[in-house]
mmCIF file of C-alpha atoms in Angstrom:
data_model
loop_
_atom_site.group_PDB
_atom_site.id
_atom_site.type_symbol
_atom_site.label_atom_id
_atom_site.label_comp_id
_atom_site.label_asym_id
_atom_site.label_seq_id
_atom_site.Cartn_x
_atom_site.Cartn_y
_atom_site.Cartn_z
ATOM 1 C CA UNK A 63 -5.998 -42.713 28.674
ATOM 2 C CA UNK A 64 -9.512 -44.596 28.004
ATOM 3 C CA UNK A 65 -10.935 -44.692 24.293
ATOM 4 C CA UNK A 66 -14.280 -42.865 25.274
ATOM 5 C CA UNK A 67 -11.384 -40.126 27.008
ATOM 6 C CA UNK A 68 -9.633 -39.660 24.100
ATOM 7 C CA UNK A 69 -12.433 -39.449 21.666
ATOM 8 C CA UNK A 70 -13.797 -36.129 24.544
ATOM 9 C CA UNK A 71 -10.725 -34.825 24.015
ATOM 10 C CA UNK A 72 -9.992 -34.918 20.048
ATOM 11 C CA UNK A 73 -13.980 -34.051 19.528
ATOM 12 C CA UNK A 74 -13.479 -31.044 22.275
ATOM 13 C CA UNK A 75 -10.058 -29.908 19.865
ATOM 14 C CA UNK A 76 -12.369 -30.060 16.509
ATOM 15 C CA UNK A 77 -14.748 -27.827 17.874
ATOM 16 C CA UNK A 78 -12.316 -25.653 18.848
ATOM 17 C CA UNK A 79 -10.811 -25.739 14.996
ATOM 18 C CA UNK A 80 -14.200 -25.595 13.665
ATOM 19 C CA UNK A 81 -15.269 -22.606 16.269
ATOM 20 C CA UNK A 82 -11.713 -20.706 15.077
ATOM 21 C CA UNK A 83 -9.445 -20.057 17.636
ATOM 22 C CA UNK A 84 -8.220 -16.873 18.717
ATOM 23 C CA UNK A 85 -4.835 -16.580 17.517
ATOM 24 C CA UNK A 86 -2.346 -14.362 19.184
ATOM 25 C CA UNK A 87 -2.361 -10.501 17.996
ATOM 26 C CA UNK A 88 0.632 -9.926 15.060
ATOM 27 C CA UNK A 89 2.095 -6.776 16.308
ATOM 28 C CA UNK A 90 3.403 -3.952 14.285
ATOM 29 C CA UNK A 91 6.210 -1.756 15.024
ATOM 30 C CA UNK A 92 5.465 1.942 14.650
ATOM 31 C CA UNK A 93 7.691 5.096 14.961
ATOM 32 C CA UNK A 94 5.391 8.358 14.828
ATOM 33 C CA UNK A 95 7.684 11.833 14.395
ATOM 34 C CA UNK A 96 7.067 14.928 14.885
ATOM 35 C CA UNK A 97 9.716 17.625 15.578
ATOM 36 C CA UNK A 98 8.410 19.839 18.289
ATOM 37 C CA UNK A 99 7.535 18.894 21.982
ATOM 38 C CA UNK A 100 4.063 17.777 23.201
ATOM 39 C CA UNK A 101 3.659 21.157 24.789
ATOM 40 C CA UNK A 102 2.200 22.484 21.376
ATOM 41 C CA UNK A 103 -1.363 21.250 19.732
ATOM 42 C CA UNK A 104 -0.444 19.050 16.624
ATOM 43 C CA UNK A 105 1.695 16.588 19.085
ATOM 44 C CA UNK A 106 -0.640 16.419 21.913
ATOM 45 C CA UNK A 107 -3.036 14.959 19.837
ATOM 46 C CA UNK A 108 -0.820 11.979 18.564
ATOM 47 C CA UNK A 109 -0.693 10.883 21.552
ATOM 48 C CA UNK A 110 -4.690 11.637 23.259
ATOM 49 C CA UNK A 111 -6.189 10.707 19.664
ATOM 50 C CA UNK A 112 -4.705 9.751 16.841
ATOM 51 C CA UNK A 113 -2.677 6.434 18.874
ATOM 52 C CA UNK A 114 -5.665 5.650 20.798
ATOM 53 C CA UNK A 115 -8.209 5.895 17.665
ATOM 54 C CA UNK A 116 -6.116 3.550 15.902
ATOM 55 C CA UNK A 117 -6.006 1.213 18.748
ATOM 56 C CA UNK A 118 -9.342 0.870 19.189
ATOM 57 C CA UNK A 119 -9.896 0.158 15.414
ATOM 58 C CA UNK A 120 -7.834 -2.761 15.628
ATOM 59 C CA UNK A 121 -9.301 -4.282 18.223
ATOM 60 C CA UNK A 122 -10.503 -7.756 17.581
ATOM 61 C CA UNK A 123 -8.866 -7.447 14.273
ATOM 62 C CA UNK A 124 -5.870 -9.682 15.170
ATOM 63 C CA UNK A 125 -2.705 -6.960 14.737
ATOM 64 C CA UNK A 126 -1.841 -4.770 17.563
ATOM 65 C CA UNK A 127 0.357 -2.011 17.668
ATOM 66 C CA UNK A 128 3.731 -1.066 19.698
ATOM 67 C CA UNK A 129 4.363 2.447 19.583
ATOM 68 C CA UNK A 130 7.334 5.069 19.355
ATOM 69 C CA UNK A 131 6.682 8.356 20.035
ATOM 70 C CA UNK A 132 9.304 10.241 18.582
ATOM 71 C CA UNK A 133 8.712 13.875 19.537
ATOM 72 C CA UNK A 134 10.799 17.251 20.115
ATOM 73 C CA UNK A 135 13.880 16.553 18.414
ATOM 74 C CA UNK A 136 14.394 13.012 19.502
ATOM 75 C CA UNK A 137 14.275 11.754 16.295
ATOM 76 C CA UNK A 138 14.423 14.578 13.925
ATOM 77 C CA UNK A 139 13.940 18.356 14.155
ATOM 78 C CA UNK A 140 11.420 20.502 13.400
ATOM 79 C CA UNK A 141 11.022 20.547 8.938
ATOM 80 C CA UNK A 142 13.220 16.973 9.318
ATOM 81 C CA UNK A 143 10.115 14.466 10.169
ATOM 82 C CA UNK A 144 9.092 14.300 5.933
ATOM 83 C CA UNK A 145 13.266 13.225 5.334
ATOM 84 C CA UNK A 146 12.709 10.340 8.400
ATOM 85 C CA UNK A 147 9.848 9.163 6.595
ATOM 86 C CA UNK A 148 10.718 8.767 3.640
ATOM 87 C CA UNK A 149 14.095 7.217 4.872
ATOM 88 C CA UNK A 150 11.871 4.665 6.735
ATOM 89 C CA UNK A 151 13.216 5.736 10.219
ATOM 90 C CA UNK A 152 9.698 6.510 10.686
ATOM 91 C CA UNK A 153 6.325 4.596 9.828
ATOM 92 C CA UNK A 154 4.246 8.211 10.273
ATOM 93 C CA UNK A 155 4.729 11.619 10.296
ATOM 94 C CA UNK A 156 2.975 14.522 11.539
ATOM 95 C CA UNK A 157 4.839 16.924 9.007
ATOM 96 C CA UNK A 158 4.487 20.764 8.880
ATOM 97 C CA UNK A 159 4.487 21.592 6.031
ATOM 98 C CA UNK A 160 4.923 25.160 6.365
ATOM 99 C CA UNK A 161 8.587 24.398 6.982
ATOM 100 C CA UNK A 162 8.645 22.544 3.496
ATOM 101 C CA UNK A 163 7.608 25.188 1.295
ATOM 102 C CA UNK A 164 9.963 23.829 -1.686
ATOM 103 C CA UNK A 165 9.548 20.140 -0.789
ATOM 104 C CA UNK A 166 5.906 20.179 -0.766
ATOM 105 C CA UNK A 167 4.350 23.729 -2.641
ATOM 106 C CA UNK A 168 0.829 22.824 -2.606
ATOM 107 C CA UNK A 169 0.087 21.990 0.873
ATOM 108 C CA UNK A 170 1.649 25.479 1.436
ATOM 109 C CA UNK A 171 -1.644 27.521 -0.763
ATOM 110 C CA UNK A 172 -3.324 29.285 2.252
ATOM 111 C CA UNK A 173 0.455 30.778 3.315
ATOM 112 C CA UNK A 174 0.421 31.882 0.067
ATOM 113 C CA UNK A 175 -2.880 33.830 0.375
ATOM 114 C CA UNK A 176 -2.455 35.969 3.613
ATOM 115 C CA UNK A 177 -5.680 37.955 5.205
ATOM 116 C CA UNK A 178 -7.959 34.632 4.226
ATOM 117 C CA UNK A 179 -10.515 33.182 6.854
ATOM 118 C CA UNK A 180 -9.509 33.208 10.509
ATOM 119 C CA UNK A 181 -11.464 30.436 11.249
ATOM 120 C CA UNK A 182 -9.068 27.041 11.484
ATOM 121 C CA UNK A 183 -12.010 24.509 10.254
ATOM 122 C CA UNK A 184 -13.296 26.638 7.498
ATOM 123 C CA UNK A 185 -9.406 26.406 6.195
ATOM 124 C CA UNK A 186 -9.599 22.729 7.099
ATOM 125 C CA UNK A 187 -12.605 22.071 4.988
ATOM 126 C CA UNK A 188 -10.940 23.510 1.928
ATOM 127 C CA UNK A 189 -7.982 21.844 2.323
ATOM 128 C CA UNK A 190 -10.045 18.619 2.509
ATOM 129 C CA UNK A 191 -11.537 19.840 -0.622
ATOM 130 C CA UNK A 192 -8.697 20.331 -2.555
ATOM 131 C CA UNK A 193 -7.405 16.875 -1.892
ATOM 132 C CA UNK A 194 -11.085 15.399 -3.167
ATOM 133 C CA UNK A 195 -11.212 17.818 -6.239
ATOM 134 C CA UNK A 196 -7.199 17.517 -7.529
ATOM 135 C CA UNK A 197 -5.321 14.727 -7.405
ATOM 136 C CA UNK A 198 -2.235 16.201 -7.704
ATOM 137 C CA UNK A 199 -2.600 17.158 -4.215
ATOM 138 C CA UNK A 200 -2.185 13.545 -2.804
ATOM 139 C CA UNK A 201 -0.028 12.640 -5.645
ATOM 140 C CA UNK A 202 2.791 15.453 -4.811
ATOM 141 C CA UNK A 203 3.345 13.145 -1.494
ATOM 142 C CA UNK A 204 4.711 10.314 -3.639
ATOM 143 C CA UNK A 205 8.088 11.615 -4.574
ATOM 144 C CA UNK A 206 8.900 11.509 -0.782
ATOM 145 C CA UNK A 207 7.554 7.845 -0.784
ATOM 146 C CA UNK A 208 4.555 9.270 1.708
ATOM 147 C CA UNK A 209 1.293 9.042 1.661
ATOM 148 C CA UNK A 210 -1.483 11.319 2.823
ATOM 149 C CA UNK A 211 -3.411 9.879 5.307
ATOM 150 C CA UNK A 212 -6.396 12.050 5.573
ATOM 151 C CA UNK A 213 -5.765 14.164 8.637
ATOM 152 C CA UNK A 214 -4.152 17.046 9.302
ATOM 153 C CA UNK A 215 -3.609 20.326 11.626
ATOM 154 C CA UNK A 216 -4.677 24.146 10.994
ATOM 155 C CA UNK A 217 -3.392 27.072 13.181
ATOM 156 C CA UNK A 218 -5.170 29.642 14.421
ATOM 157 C CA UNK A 219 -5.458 33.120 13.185
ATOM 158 C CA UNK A 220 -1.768 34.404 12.855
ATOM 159 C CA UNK A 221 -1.142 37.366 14.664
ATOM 160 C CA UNK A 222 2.172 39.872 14.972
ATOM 161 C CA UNK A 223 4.294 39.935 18.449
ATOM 162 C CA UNK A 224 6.938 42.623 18.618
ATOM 163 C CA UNK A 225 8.624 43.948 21.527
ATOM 164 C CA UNK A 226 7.160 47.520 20.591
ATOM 165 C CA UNK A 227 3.956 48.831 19.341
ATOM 166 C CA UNK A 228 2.495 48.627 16.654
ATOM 167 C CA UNK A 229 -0.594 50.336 15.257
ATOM 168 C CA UNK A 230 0.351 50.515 11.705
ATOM 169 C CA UNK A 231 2.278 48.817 9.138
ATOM 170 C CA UNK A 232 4.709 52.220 8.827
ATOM 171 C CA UNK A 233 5.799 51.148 12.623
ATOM 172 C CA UNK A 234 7.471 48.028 11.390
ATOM 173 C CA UNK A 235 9.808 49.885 9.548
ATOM 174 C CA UNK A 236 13.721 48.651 9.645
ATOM 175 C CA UNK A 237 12.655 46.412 12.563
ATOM 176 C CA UNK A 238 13.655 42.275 12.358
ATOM 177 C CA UNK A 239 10.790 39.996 12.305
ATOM 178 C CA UNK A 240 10.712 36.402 12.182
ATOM 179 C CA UNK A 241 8.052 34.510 10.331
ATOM 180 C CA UNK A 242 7.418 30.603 9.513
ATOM 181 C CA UNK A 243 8.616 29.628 5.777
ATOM 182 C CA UNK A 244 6.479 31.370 3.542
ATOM 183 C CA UNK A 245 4.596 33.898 6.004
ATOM 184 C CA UNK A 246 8.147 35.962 5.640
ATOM 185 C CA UNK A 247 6.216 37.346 2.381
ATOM 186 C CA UNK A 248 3.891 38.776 4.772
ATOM 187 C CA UNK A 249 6.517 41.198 5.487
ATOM 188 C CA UNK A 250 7.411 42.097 1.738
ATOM 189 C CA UNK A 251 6.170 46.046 1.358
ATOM 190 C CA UNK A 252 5.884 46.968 4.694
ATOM 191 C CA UNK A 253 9.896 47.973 5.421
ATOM 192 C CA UNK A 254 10.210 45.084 7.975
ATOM 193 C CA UNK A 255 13.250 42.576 7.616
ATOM 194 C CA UNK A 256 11.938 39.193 7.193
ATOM 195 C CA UNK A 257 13.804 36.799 8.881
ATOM 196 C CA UNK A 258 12.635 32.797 8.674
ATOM 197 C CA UNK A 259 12.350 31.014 11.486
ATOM 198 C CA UNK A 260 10.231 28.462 14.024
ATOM 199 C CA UNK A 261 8.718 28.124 17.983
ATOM 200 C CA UNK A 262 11.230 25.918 19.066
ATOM 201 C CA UNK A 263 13.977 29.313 18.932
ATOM 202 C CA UNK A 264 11.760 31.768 19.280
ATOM 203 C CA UNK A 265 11.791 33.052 22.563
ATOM 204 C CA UNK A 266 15.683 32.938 22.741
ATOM 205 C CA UNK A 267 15.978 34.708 19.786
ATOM 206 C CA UNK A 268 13.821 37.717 20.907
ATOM 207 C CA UNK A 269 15.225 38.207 24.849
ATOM 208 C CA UNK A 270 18.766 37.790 22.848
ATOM 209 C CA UNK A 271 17.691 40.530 20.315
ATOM 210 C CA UNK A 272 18.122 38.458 17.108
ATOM 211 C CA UNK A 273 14.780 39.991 16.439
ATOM 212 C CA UNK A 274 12.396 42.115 17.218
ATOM 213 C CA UNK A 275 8.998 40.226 16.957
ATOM 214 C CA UNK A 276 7.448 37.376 15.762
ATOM 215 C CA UNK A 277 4.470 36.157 13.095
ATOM 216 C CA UNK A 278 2.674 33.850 15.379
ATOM 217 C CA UNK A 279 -0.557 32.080 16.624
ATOM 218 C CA UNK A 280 -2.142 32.638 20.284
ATOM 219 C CA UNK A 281 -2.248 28.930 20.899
ATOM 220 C CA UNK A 282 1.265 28.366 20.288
ATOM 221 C CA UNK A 283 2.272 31.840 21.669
ATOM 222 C CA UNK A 284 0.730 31.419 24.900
ATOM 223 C CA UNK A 285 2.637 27.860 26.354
ATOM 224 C CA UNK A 286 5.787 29.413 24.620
ATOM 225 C CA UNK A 287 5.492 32.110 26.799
ATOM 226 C CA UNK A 288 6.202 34.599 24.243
ATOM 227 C CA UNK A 289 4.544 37.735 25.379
ATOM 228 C CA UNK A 290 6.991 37.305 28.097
ATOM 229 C CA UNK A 291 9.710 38.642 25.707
ATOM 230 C CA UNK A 292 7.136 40.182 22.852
ATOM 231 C CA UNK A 293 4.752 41.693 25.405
ATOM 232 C CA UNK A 294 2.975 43.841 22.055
ATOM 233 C CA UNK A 295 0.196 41.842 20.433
ATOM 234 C CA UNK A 296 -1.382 42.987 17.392
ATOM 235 C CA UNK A 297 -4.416 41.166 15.530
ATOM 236 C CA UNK A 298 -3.229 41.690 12.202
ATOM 237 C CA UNK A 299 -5.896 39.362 10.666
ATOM 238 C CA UNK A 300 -3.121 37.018 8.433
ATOM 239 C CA UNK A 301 -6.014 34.272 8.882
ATOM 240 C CA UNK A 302 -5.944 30.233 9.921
ATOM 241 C CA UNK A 303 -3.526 28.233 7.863
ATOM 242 C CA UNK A 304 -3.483 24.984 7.274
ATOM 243 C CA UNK A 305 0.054 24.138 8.699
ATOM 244 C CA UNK A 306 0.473 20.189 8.857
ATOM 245 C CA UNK A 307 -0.623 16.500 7.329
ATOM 246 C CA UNK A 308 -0.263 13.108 8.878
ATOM 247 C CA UNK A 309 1.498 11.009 6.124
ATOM 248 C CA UNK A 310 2.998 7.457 6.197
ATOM 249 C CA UNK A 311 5.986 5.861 4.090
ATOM 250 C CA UNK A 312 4.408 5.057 1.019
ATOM 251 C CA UNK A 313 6.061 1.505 0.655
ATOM 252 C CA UNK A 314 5.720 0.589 4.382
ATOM 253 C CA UNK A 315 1.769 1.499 4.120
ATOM 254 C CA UNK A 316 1.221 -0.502 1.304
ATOM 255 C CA UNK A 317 2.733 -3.409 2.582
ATOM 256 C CA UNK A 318 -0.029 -3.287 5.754
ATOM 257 C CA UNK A 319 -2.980 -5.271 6.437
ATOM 258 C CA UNK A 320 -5.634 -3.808 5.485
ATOM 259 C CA UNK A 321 -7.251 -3.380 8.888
ATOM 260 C CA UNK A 322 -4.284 -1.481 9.543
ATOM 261 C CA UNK A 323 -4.037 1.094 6.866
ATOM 262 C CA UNK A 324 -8.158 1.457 7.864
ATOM 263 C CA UNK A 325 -7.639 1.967 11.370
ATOM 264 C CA UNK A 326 -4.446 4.475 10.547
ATOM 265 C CA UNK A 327 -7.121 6.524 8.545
ATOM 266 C CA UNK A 328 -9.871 6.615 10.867
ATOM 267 C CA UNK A 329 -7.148 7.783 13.547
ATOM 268 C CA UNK A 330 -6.296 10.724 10.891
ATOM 269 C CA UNK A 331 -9.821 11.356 10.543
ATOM 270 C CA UNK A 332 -10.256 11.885 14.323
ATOM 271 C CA UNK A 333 -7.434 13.587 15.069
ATOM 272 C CA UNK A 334 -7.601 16.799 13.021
ATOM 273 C CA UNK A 335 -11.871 16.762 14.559
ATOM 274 C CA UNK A 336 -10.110 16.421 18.182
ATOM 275 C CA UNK A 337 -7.579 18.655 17.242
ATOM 276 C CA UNK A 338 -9.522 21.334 16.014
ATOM 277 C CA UNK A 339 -12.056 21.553 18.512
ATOM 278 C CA UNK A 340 -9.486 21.741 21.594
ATOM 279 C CA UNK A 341 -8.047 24.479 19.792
ATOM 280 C CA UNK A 342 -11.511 26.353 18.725
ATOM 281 C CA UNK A 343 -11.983 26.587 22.841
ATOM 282 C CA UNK A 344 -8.146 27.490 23.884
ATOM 283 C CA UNK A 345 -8.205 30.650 21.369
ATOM 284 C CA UNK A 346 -9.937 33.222 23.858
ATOM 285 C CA UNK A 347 -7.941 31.769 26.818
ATOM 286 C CA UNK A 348 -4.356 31.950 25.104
ATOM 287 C CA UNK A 349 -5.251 35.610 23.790
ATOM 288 C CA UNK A 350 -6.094 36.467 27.313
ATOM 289 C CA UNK A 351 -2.477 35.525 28.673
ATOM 290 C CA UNK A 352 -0.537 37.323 26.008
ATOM 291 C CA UNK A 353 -2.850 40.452 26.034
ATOM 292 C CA UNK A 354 -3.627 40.383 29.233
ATOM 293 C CA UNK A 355 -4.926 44.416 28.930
ATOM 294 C CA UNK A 356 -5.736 47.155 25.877
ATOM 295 C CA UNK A 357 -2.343 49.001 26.498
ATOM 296 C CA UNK A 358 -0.579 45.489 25.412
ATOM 297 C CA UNK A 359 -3.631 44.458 22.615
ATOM 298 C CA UNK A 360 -4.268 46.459 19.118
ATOM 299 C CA UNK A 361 -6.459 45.328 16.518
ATOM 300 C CA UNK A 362 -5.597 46.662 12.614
ATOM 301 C CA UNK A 363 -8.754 48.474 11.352
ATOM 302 C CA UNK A 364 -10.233 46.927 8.429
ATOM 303 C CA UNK A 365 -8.385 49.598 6.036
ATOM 304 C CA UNK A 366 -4.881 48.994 7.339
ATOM 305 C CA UNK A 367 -5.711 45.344 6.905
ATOM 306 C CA UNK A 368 -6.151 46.400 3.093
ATOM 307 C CA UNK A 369 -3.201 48.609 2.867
ATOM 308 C CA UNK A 370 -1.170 45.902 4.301
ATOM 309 C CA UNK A 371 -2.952 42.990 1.981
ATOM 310 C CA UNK A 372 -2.650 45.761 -1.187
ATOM 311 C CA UNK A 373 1.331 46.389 0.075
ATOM 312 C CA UNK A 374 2.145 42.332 -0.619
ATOM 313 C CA UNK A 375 3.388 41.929 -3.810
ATOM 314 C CA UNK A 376 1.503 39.101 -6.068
ATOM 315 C CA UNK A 377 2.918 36.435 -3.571
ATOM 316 C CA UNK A 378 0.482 33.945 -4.564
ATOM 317 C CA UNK A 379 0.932 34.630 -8.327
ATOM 318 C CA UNK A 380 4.612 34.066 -8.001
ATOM 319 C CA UNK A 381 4.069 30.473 -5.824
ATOM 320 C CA UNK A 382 1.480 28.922 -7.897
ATOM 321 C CA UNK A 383 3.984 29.638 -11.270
ATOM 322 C CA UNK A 384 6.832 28.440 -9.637
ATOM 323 C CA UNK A 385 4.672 24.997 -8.603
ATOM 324 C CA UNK A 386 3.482 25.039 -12.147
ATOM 325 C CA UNK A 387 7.022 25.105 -13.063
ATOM 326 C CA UNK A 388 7.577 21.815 -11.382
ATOM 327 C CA UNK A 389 5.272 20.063 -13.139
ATOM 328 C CA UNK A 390 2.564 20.814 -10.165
ATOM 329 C CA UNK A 391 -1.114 21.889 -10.524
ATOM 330 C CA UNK A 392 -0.014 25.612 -8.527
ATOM 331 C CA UNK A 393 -3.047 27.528 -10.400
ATOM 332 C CA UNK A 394 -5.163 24.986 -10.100
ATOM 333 C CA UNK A 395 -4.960 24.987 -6.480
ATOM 334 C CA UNK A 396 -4.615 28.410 -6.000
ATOM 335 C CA UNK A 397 -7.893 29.330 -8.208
ATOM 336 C CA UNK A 398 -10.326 26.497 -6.868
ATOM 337 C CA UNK A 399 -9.235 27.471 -3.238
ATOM 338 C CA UNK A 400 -10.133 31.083 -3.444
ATOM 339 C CA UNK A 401 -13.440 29.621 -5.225
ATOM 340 C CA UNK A 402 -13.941 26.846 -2.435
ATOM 341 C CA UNK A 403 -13.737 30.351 -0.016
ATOM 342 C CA UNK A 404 -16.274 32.614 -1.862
ATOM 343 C CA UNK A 405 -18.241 29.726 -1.906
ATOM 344 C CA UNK A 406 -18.711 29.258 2.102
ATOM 345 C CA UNK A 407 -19.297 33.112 2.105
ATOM 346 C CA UNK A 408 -15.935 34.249 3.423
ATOM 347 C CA UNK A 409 -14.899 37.564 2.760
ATOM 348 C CA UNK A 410 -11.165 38.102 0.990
ATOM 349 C CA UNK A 411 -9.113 41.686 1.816
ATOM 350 C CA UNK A 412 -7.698 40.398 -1.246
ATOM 351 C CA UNK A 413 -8.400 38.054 -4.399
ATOM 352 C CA UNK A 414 -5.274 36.067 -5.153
ATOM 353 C CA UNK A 415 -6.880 33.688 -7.725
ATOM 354 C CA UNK A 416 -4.943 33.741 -11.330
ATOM 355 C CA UNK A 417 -7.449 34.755 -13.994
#
């Protein structure tokens, strides 16, 4: 090789250095769980938002990541995703929390306040306001070694299935109902057997006769098929509740880049807006499969909404003192999210707040 050669070639290499080479993308391994199939909502969005969001933040960041989706049992079951988590089996979580009523009390406020908004973003934007306003919120994560990443799913106003009418709450009377974790109290009062349980059993349960109808939501309801067993749909007027939060293990998170923990965020961020607004349009369509006519559909009149709000016992009162009793801000939540309501103008069958 000539002199004047060599010289090209070491002055080409020094640019090169001095111009900062792309390196090679460090890849991170992430598991993302979720315990119910990608038929439903909350998991369909992992994969069309949340993932891709992410991705796209990182691009020409230098990290990359390689995904597991870990969804409908394949890694844990529905109310198991927080436990796989915090054992680091996986990274993220989309984890309802309306399963984990004990685990995690104060993500579980508007089931503890039936007949609120029906309106899945109003509930959304008080949820995000309670975790700006108190702490304690985020900070109840920590014990599982999670943290909140700033995202999250609400369902849409919960309605009652049965597989006979109902016009009234004296119609429930003696019959088996199954309900989510703490919507059960729904049922206190009203001479129905509350019986806990989740979508992943409930159409067996009703065509086996386990029980007799369901507390539900339409978008869930409808690809569940449920009015197939539970052909009786009443619009009780429970309200939107905020069912699910997209955490990450605490210790893995911190250990991140961070671009990383940035981009993990902003995919958070987009995924309850995505998530919200597919659901915001599938609401009329899923009520129109599981009521398809007016001898199948019944709406509660505004008084039997009150007589059924005015039959609960002080469910709220009892869950914010038993948070408070673990050390956790229960009355705080409770009272500035009934305030956070009045505020936006929503009107309450019934005031929960602790005064």
């Amino acid at each position: 090789m000539t002199h004047t050669i060599r010289r090209l070639l070491t002055g080409t290499a020094l640019a090169a250095l001095l111009a900062g080479p792309a390196l090679a993308d460090e890849t991170i391994d992430i598991t993302i769980v979720n315990g119910h199939p990608p038929i439903f909502l909350w998991v369909k969005h992992l994969t069309e938002t949340f993932i891709p969001t992410v991705n796209a933040a990182l691009e020409g960041s230098g990290y990359s990541i390689n995904w597991t989706e870990a969804y409908g049992g394949t890694l844990a079951g529905v109310g198991g995703e927080l436990d796989a988590v915090e054992d680091g089996l996986a990274e993220i979580g989309a984890i309802p929390t309306v399963f984990l009523p004990t685990k995690v009390p104060l993500q579980n406020v508007t089931y503890n306040t039936p007949f609120g908004p029906g309106e899945p973003q109003v509930v959304m934007e008080a949820m995000d306001a309670l975790y700006a306003q108190i702490p304690g919120m985020a900070e109840s994560w920590h014990q599982y070694d999670a943290e909140y990443l700033g995202g999250g799913f609400a369902l849409d106003n919960y309605i009652l299935m049965t597989n006979f009418p109902v016009t009234s709450i004296d119609d429930l009377a003696g019959h088996r109902i199954a309900a989510p974790g703490p919507a059960v109290n729904w049922l206190e009062g009203t001479g129905a057997v509350g019986v806990a349980g989740n979508l992943t059993t409930y159409y067996n349960d009703i065509q086996t006769g386990v029980f007799d109808g369901v507390i539900v939501f339409a978008t869930a309801a409808a690809p569940a098929r449920l009015h197939e067993v539970a052909p009786y749909v009443t619009v009780t007027g429970f309200g939107a509740q905020s069912a699910g939060a997209l955490v990450a293990n605490q210790i893995w998170l911190q250990d991140q880049p961070e671009a990383v923990q940035d981009a993990l965020r902003a995919g958070a961020a987009a995924y309850q807006q995505a998530y919200i607004a597919e659901q915001t349009q599938r609401v009329a369509a899923a009520m129109a499969t599981i009521a398809p006519d007016e001898a199948h559909l019944h709406t509660l009149s505004d008084e039997e909404r009150a007589r059924w709000a005015a039959a609960l016992p002080d469910v709220a009162g009892t869950w914010a003192a038993a948070a408070d009793g673990e050390g956790l801000p229960g009355t705080e939540v409770l009272n500035a999210y009934v305030q956070i309501l009045r505020d936006a103008g929503v009107p309450l069958v019934r005031d929960w707040s602790q005064r």
